[in-house]
XYZ file of N, CA and C in Angstrom:
576
model
N -53.845 16.518 -172.252
C -53.064 15.598 -171.440
C -54.004 14.782 -170.546
N -53.824 13.483 -170.575
C -54.669 12.589 -169.785
C -54.160 12.488 -168.353
N -55.081 12.233 -167.442
C -54.697 12.036 -166.045
C -53.956 10.712 -165.901
N -52.994 10.658 -165.005
C -52.208 9.436 -164.777
C -53.064 8.291 -164.259
N -54.166 8.596 -163.594
C -55.037 7.546 -163.056
C -56.345 7.442 -163.839
N -56.267 7.704 -165.134
C -57.433 7.584 -166.005
C -57.999 6.169 -165.912
N -59.327 6.053 -165.857
C -59.969 4.728 -165.773
C -60.045 4.106 -167.161
N -59.342 2.997 -167.325
C -59.293 2.267 -168.593
C -59.826 0.862 -168.371
N -60.735 0.449 -169.233
C -61.294 -0.903 -169.185
C -60.682 -1.708 -170.322
N -59.958 -2.773 -169.971
C -59.310 -3.611 -170.974
C -59.951 -4.981 -171.052
N -60.227 -5.452 -172.279
C -60.868 -6.756 -172.496
C -59.938 -7.724 -173.212
N -59.985 -8.987 -172.781
C -59.350 -10.073 -173.519
C -60.152 -11.342 -173.285
N -59.985 -12.284 -174.205
C -60.709 -13.549 -174.104
C -59.803 -14.639 -173.555
N -60.428 -15.719 -173.115
C -59.680 -16.880 -172.668
C -59.333 -17.758 -173.854
N -58.432 -18.709 -173.642
C -58.114 -19.646 -174.721
C -59.308 -20.552 -175.005
N -59.363 -21.063 -176.215
C -60.479 -21.943 -176.583
C -60.042 -22.904 -177.681
N -60.806 -23.959 -177.829
C -60.601 -24.916 -178.916
C -61.734 -24.696 -179.904
N -61.406 -24.186 -181.076
C -62.445 -23.839 -182.059
C -63.253 -25.051 -182.515
N -62.708 -26.252 -182.336
C -63.415 -27.462 -182.769
C -64.410 -27.984 -181.740
N -64.190 -27.660 -180.460
C -65.063 -28.220 -179.427
C -65.786 -27.184 -178.571
N -65.196 -26.018 -178.377
C -65.804 -25.014 -177.498
C -66.846 -24.192 -178.244
N -67.998 -24.050 -177.631
C -69.059 -23.221 -178.220
C -68.948 -21.769 -177.750
N -68.482 -21.584 -176.504
C -68.343 -20.239 -175.954
C -66.950 -20.067 -175.353
N -66.606 -18.818 -175.100
C -65.329 -18.476 -174.480
C -65.575 -17.302 -173.533
N -64.920 -17.309 -172.351
C -65.087 -16.169 -171.456
C -64.327 -14.945 -171.969
N -64.922 -13.788 -171.751
C -64.268 -12.515 -172.028
C -64.235 -11.762 -170.707
N -63.041 -11.326 -170.327
C -62.848 -10.634 -169.055
C -62.472 -9.185 -169.325
N -63.084 -8.287 -168.568
C -62.729 -6.877 -168.609
C -62.142 -6.475 -167.276
N -61.019 -5.773 -167.309
C -60.374 -5.307 -166.086
C -60.316 -3.787 -166.130
N -60.829 -3.172 -165.074
C -60.827 -1.713 -164.967
C -59.601 -1.306 -164.162
N -58.780 -0.479 -164.773
C -57.544 -0.010 -164.155
C -57.574 1.494 -163.990
N -56.898 1.961 -162.959
C -56.593 3.382 -162.815
C -55.185 3.547 -163.363
N -55.092 4.086 -164.575
C -53.792 4.169 -165.245
C -53.259 2.771 -165.450
N -52.043 2.535 -164.994
C -51.467 1.200 -165.082
C -51.098 0.659 -163.727
N -51.728 1.202 -162.673
C -51.280 0.861 -161.326
C -52.275 0.136 -160.439
N -53.552 0.462 -160.521
C -54.521 -0.098 -159.580
C -55.721 -0.695 -160.298
N -56.132 -1.879 -159.867
C -57.351 -2.490 -160.396
C -58.537 -1.942 -159.618
N -59.535 -1.471 -160.339
C -60.756 -0.968 -159.704
C -61.933 -1.918 -159.845
N -61.871 -2.838 -160.799
C -62.993 -3.754 -160.972
C -62.722 -4.778 -162.049
N -63.545 -5.817 -162.042
C -63.450 -6.890 -163.031
C -64.848 -7.195 -163.546
N -64.962 -7.350 -164.866
C -66.222 -7.692 -165.513
C -66.020 -8.994 -166.279
N -67.113 -9.713 -166.515
C -67.002 -10.960 -167.267
C -68.294 -11.243 -168.018
N -68.126 -11.793 -169.215
C -69.240 -12.300 -169.997
C -68.728 -13.493 -170.797
N -69.621 -14.157 -171.489
C -69.242 -15.241 -172.393
C -69.748 -14.893 -173.778
N -68.932 -15.191 -174.785
C -69.337 -14.961 -176.169
C -69.223 -16.265 -176.948
N -69.857 -16.296 -178.103
C -69.832 -17.468 -178.970
C -68.524 -17.512 -179.755
N -67.873 -18.669 -179.769
C -66.666 -18.845 -180.577
C -67.045 -18.643 -182.047
N -66.314 -17.761 -182.721
C -66.553 -17.401 -184.126
C -67.951 -16.833 -184.371
N -68.594 -16.341 -183.317
C -69.951 -15.812 -183.438
C -69.977 -14.349 -183.845
N -71.128 -13.722 -183.565
C -71.298 -12.303 -183.900
C -71.877 -11.526 -182.717
N -71.686 -12.055 -181.504
C -72.305 -11.445 -180.327
C -71.360 -10.640 -179.442
N -70.086 -10.492 -179.806
C -69.125 -9.792 -178.946
C -69.530 -8.345 -178.695
N -69.886 -7.627 -179.736
C -70.227 -6.209 -179.590
C -71.431 -6.032 -178.672
N -72.471 -6.815 -178.880
C -73.687 -6.724 -178.062
C -73.400 -7.067 -176.602
N -72.713 -8.175 -176.368
C -72.437 -8.615 -174.990
C -71.559 -7.604 -174.252
N -70.550 -7.083 -174.934
C -69.638 -6.144 -174.282
C -70.307 -4.798 -174.054
N -71.128 -4.333 -174.989
C -71.820 -3.057 -174.768
C -72.788 -3.167 -173.595
N -73.470 -4.289 -173.471
C -74.366 -4.504 -172.325
C -73.572 -4.501 -171.027
N -72.439 -5.175 -171.026
C -71.586 -5.241 -169.840
C -71.109 -3.846 -169.431
N -70.625 -3.078 -170.393
C -70.123 -1.731 -170.102
C -71.240 -0.828 -169.598
N -72.372 -0.834 -170.288
C -73.454 0.083 -169.926
C -74.150 -0.282 -168.623
N -73.979 -1.513 -168.159
C -74.648 -1.918 -166.918
C -73.723 -1.936 -165.704
N -72.423 -1.709 -165.900
C -71.522 -1.738 -164.752
C -71.664 -0.484 -163.899
N -71.493 -0.660 -162.611
C -71.546 0.484 -161.689
C -70.358 1.423 -161.893
N -69.352 0.971 -162.635
C -68.156 1.770 -162.904
C -68.298 2.658 -164.145
N -69.408 2.557 -164.853
C -69.563 3.228 -166.161
C -69.212 4.711 -166.122
N -69.662 5.426 -165.112
C -69.440 6.874 -165.076
C -67.966 7.249 -164.930
N -67.159 6.336 -164.378
C -65.737 6.628 -164.207
C -64.900 6.229 -165.429
N -65.445 5.366 -166.280
C -64.676 4.865 -167.422
C -64.413 5.971 -168.439
N -63.190 5.990 -168.960
C -62.809 6.998 -169.958
C -62.392 6.386 -171.289
N -61.868 5.149 -171.258
C -61.379 4.493 -172.476
C -61.598 2.993 -172.348
N -61.909 2.343 -173.480
C -62.013 0.883 -173.533
C -60.919 0.380 -174.468
N -60.188 -0.649 -174.021
C -59.121 -1.243 -174.827
C -59.403 -2.712 -175.094
N -58.895 -3.172 -176.224
C -58.992 -4.581 -176.604
C -57.629 -5.069 -177.054
N -57.398 -6.362 -176.862
C -56.212 -7.008 -177.409
C -56.586 -7.448 -178.824
N -56.487 -6.522 -179.778
C -56.951 -6.769 -181.141
C -58.448 -6.561 -181.242
N -59.000 -6.722 -182.450
C -60.441 -6.487 -182.631
C -61.240 -7.779 -182.710
N -60.570 -8.920 -182.560
C -61.296 -10.190 -182.577
C -61.184 -10.875 -181.225
N -62.267 -11.483 -180.808
C -62.318 -12.270 -179.578
C -62.931 -13.616 -179.935
N -62.609 -14.639 -179.184
C -63.239 -15.936 -179.437
C -63.114 -16.368 -180.879
N -61.901 -16.361 -181.392
C -61.696 -16.689 -182.800
C -61.968 -15.473 -183.658
N -63.042 -15.524 -184.455
C -63.378 -14.398 -185.331
C -64.700 -13.747 -184.947
N -64.957 -13.610 -183.658
C -66.084 -12.838 -183.159
C -65.572 -11.396 -183.081
N -65.831 -10.634 -184.112
C -65.226 -9.309 -184.267
C -65.956 -8.265 -183.433
N -65.158 -7.440 -182.754
C -65.706 -6.314 -182.008
C -65.899 -5.172 -183.001
N -67.130 -4.736 -183.155
C -67.436 -3.595 -184.018
C -67.137 -2.337 -183.209
N -65.927 -1.821 -183.369
C -65.487 -0.703 -182.533
C -66.319 0.555 -182.764
N -66.761 0.774 -183.987
C -67.590 1.948 -184.276
C -68.929 1.822 -183.552
N -69.558 0.658 -183.651
C -70.847 0.426 -182.999
C -70.710 0.469 -181.469
N -69.641 -0.110 -180.953
C -69.421 -0.120 -179.504
C -69.191 1.296 -178.984
N -68.453 2.085 -179.739
C -68.247 3.491 -179.372
C -69.591 4.229 -179.350
N -70.424 3.993 -180.352
C -71.734 4.648 -180.422
C -72.637 4.222 -179.268
N -72.595 2.946 -178.905
C -73.473 2.432 -177.846
C -73.032 2.827 -176.441
N -71.726 3.049 -176.250
C -71.218 3.326 -174.900
C -70.756 4.762 -174.712
N -70.566 5.473 -175.807
C -70.037 6.835 -175.787
C -68.646 6.882 -175.159
N -67.866 5.820 -175.372
C -66.496 5.762 -174.874
C -65.537 5.525 -176.039
N -64.341 6.120 -175.976
C -63.339 5.851 -177.004
C -62.877 4.396 -176.949
N -62.522 3.846 -178.109
C -62.072 2.457 -178.235
C -60.652 2.432 -178.790
N -59.818 1.577 -178.200
C -58.459 1.374 -178.704
C -58.194 -0.127 -178.753
N -57.805 -0.619 -179.921
C -57.376 -2.013 -180.059
C -55.857 -2.007 -180.157
N -55.208 -2.796 -179.312
C -53.748 -2.819 -179.222
C -53.237 -4.178 -179.691
N -52.126 -4.160 -180.406
C -51.483 -5.397 -180.868
C -49.975 -5.302 -180.682
N -49.365 -6.426 -180.298
C -47.899 -6.497 -180.223
C -47.282 -6.468 -181.615
N -47.930 -7.168 -182.547
C -47.437 -7.263 -183.923
C -48.470 -6.638 -184.850
N -47.998 -6.159 -185.998
C -48.925 -5.585 -186.969
C -49.840 -6.686 -187.492
N -51.162 -6.490 -187.370
C -52.096 -7.499 -187.876
C -51.931 -7.686 -189.384
N -51.976 -8.925 -189.828
C -51.897 -9.232 -191.254
C -53.326 -9.223 -191.810
N -53.701 -8.095 -192.360
C -55.074 -7.897 -192.826
C -55.433 -8.863 -193.950
N -54.473 -9.196 -194.801
C -54.752 -10.153 -195.882
C -55.120 -11.523 -195.318
N -54.407 -11.957 -194.276
C -54.726 -13.243 -193.638
C -56.094 -13.204 -192.965
N -56.405 -12.070 -192.327
C -57.713 -11.918 -191.676
C -58.816 -12.002 -192.728
N -58.643 -11.282 -193.817
C -59.655 -11.280 -194.882
C -59.852 -12.682 -195.443
N -58.763 -13.380 -195.663
C -58.830 -14.746 -196.190
C -59.595 -15.662 -195.235
N -59.318 -15.552 -193.936
C -60.012 -16.385 -192.942
C -61.492 -16.033 -192.865
N -61.813 -14.747 -192.966
C -63.212 -14.320 -192.874
C -64.046 -14.771 -194.065
N -63.411 -15.015 -195.193
C -64.143 -15.449 -196.391
C -64.811 -16.803 -196.192
N -64.421 -17.526 -195.163
C -65.026 -18.831 -194.870
C -66.394 -18.693 -194.199
N -66.729 -17.479 -193.754
C -67.997 -17.246 -193.069
C -69.055 -16.774 -194.059
N -70.306 -17.242 -193.899
C -71.371 -16.819 -194.815
C -71.658 -15.317 -194.738
N -71.366 -14.705 -193.591
C -71.588 -13.264 -193.433
C -70.270 -12.485 -193.577
N -69.428 -12.953 -194.481
C -68.114 -12.342 -194.715
C -68.197 -10.829 -194.871
N -69.113 -10.343 -195.696
C -69.196 -8.905 -195.991
C -69.395 -8.081 -194.718
N -70.308 -8.511 -193.856
C -70.579 -7.773 -192.614
C -69.357 -7.788 -191.695
N -68.728 -8.944 -191.581
C -67.541 -9.045 -190.717
C -66.394 -8.194 -191.281
N -66.213 -8.250 -192.582
C -65.135 -7.490 -193.196
C -65.348 -5.985 -193.021
N -66.592 -5.541 -193.093
C -66.899 -4.121 -192.865
C -66.450 -3.687 -191.474
N -66.677 -4.548 -190.473
C -66.250 -4.216 -189.108
C -64.734 -4.057 -189.035
N -64.013 -4.912 -189.745
C -62.546 -4.821 -189.774
C -62.128 -3.507 -190.431
N -62.719 -3.196 -191.569
C -62.372 -1.964 -192.286
C -62.696 -0.713 -191.477
N -63.806 -0.732 -190.754
C -64.235 0.440 -189.997
C -63.504 0.606 -188.670
N -62.685 -0.377 -188.289
C -61.965 -0.294 -187.008
C -60.865 0.760 -187.033
N -60.617 1.315 -188.177
C -59.630 2.384 -188.266
C -58.287 1.901 -188.777
N -57.513 2.865 -189.213
C -56.178 2.595 -189.737
C -55.295 2.008 -188.636
N -54.475 1.041 -189.015
C -53.518 0.474 -188.061
C -52.325 1.417 -188.006
N -52.076 1.937 -186.813
C -50.975 2.878 -186.605
C -50.002 2.258 -185.614
N -48.833 2.871 -185.489
C -47.867 2.353 -184.526
C -47.021 3.487 -183.977
N -46.386 3.201 -182.856
C -45.403 4.116 -182.293
C -44.416 3.291 -181.481
N -43.262 3.873 -181.245
C -42.227 3.199 -180.486
C -42.321 3.655 -179.041
N -42.697 2.742 -178.156
C -42.765 3.053 -176.727
C -41.464 2.590 -176.081
N -41.317 2.836 -174.800
C -40.109 2.372 -174.110
C -40.067 0.848 -174.030
N -41.191 0.183 -174.299
C -41.261 -1.281 -174.262
C -41.172 -1.907 -175.651
N -41.060 -1.092 -176.691
C -41.004 -1.602 -178.056
C -42.124 -1.018 -178.908
N -42.209 -1.465 -180.154
C -43.227 -0.961 -181.072
C -44.593 -1.514 -180.687
N -45.582 -0.633 -180.672
C -46.957 -1.003 -180.357
C -47.838 -0.582 -181.529
N -48.691 -1.496 -181.961
C -49.641 -1.222 -183.041
C -51.015 -1.009 -182.423
N -51.787 -0.103 -183.003
C -53.109 0.175 -182.440
C -54.058 0.720 -183.498
N -55.341 0.588 -183.186
C -56.420 1.212 -183.946
C -57.268 1.955 -182.923
N -57.772 3.126 -183.297
C -58.519 3.928 -182.334
C -59.760 4.543 -182.967
N -60.837 4.545 -182.188
C -62.110 5.151 -182.587
C -62.551 6.081 -181.456
N -62.919 7.312 -181.802
C -63.453 8.236 -180.808
C -62.403 8.920 -179.950
N -61.140 8.850 -180.371
C -60.042 9.468 -179.622
C -58.955 9.828 -180.631
N -58.282 10.954 -180.420
C -57.234 11.321 -181.378
C -55.970 10.503 -181.112
N -55.088 10.496 -182.098
C -53.889 9.654 -182.023
C -53.005 9.988 -180.826
N -52.833 11.260 -180.564
C -51.971 11.665 -179.450
C -52.510 11.125 -178.125
N -53.814 11.255 -177.906
C -54.402 10.752 -176.663
C -54.410 9.229 -176.620
N -54.608 8.579 -177.761
C -54.572 7.111 -177.797
C -53.192 6.616 -177.394
N -52.151 7.208 -177.968
C -50.780 6.818 -177.611
C -50.505 7.101 -176.137
N -50.968 8.251 -175.658
C -50.756 8.610 -174.255
C -51.447 7.611 -173.324
N -52.674 7.217 -173.658
C -53.400 6.235 -172.838
C -52.665 4.899 -172.814
N -52.142 4.489 -173.967
C -51.384 3.235 -174.034
C -50.131 3.346 -173.171
N -49.419 4.459 -173.279
C -48.187 4.632 -172.501
C -48.454 4.703 -171.000
N -49.496 5.428 -170.598
C -49.832 5.538 -169.175
C -50.123 4.170 -168.578
N -50.810 3.330 -169.335
C -51.256 2.041 -168.795
C -50.279 0.892 -169.049
N -49.187 1.160 -169.752
C -48.176 0.129 -170.011
C -47.050 0.307 -169.006
N -47.140 -0.420 -167.896
C -46.187 -0.209 -166.805
C -45.285 -1.399 -166.507
N -45.706 -2.615 -166.832
C -44.919 -3.792 -166.448
C -44.508 -4.684 -167.608
N -45.022 -4.437 -168.791
C -44.681 -5.278 -169.941
C -44.907 -4.468 -171.208
N -44.929 -5.142 -172.342
C -45.064 -4.450 -173.624
C -46.503 -4.112 -173.991
N -47.469 -4.510 -173.172
C -48.862 -4.167 -173.456
C -49.492 -3.515 -172.226
N -50.563 -2.766 -172.416
C -51.214 -2.101 -171.288
C -51.676 -3.089 -170.209
N -51.535 -2.680 -168.966
C -51.912 -3.522 -167.824
C -53.355 -4.020 -167.876
N -54.336 -3.189 -168.257
C -55.704 -3.723 -168.299
C -55.822 -4.940 -169.219
N -55.076 -4.946 -170.322
C -55.112 -6.078 -171.253
C -54.312 -7.260 -170.722
N -53.160 -6.992 -170.153
C -52.314 -8.063 -169.619
C -53.039 -8.819 -168.515
N -53.658 -8.083 -167.607
C -54.343 -8.716 -166.478
C -55.639 -9.391 -166.933
N -56.358 -8.793 -167.885
C -57.565 -9.447 -168.425
C -57.191 -10.788 -169.045
N -56.067 -10.831 -169.744
C -55.594 -12.078 -170.347
C -55.286 -13.120 -169.266
N -54.589 -12.713 -168.223
C -54.247 -13.641 -167.138
C -55.497 -14.211 -166.476
N -56.463 -13.354 -166.191
C -57.690 -13.805 -165.524
C -58.494 -14.721 -166.440
N -58.670 -14.328 -167.701
C -59.441 -15.156 -168.640
C -58.783 -16.520 -168.826
N -57.456 -16.550 -168.903
C -56.743 -17.822 -169.027
C -56.921 -18.659 -167.770
N -56.856 -18.022 -166.613
C -57.061 -18.734 -165.353
C -58.448 -19.337 -165.241
N -59.449 -18.633 -165.733
C -60.822 -19.156 -165.709
C -60.916 -20.435 -166.534
N -60.286 -20.443 -167.706
C -60.385 -21.589 -168.612
C -59.489 -22.743 -168.181
N -58.241 -22.439 -167.851
C -57.255 -23.493 -167.602
C -57.038 -23.827 -166.130
N -57.574 -23.004 -165.243
C -57.344 -23.238 -163.821
C -56.123 -22.508 -163.298
N -55.300 -21.988 -164.184
C -54.178 -21.135 -163.799
C -53.839 -20.224 -164.964
N -53.253 -19.084 -164.633
C -52.944 -18.110 -165.672
C -51.635 -18.460 -166.359
N -51.456 -17.858 -167.519
C -50.221 -18.070 -168.254
C -50.343 -17.571 -169.667
N -49.228 -17.582 -170.368
C -49.217 -17.156 -171.760
C -49.112 -15.660 -171.899
N -48.847 -15.233 -173.118
C -48.708 -13.807 -173.417
C -50.003 -13.255 -173.977
N -50.343 -12.065 -173.526
C -51.545 -11.391 -174.036
C -51.293 -10.878 -175.425
């Protein structure tokens, strides 16, 4: 059983225009359960690049909050377009469990089709395959889809439920989305 005030770090990216933007901000919000913000982290990644895993692992390993962190969450496994988070590699580099959360079941066929446009398709596709099976459960806020590395299913679901207090997605992800959107647009908005 997880503590109600477990430290969860949630990441989301800001909006971007794939035709004009070279980089996009990625914001991490550290929450105690789903109630209190303990910290905010930020980095920039390349739109459709391959630097998300490296930049985020550096951010996590260098934060003063590292020793308190218990779980890292993402709003899906892609940031900045198709800059894929290698959840297995990130787990190995940080020694923290990884959970990717989605409101809707990801369409893997569409993802694969889009990735085929990249010269390094095979490497990117491997990251998608290694992110783990897409699972789901019915929470009090509706069906939630997730992938988890370094944590068992029961604890992954429990972490999602503990941190989902005000909407259909965990607070660390919801607030990271609001902050990242505010950085780009000057005000927050939209659904995470």
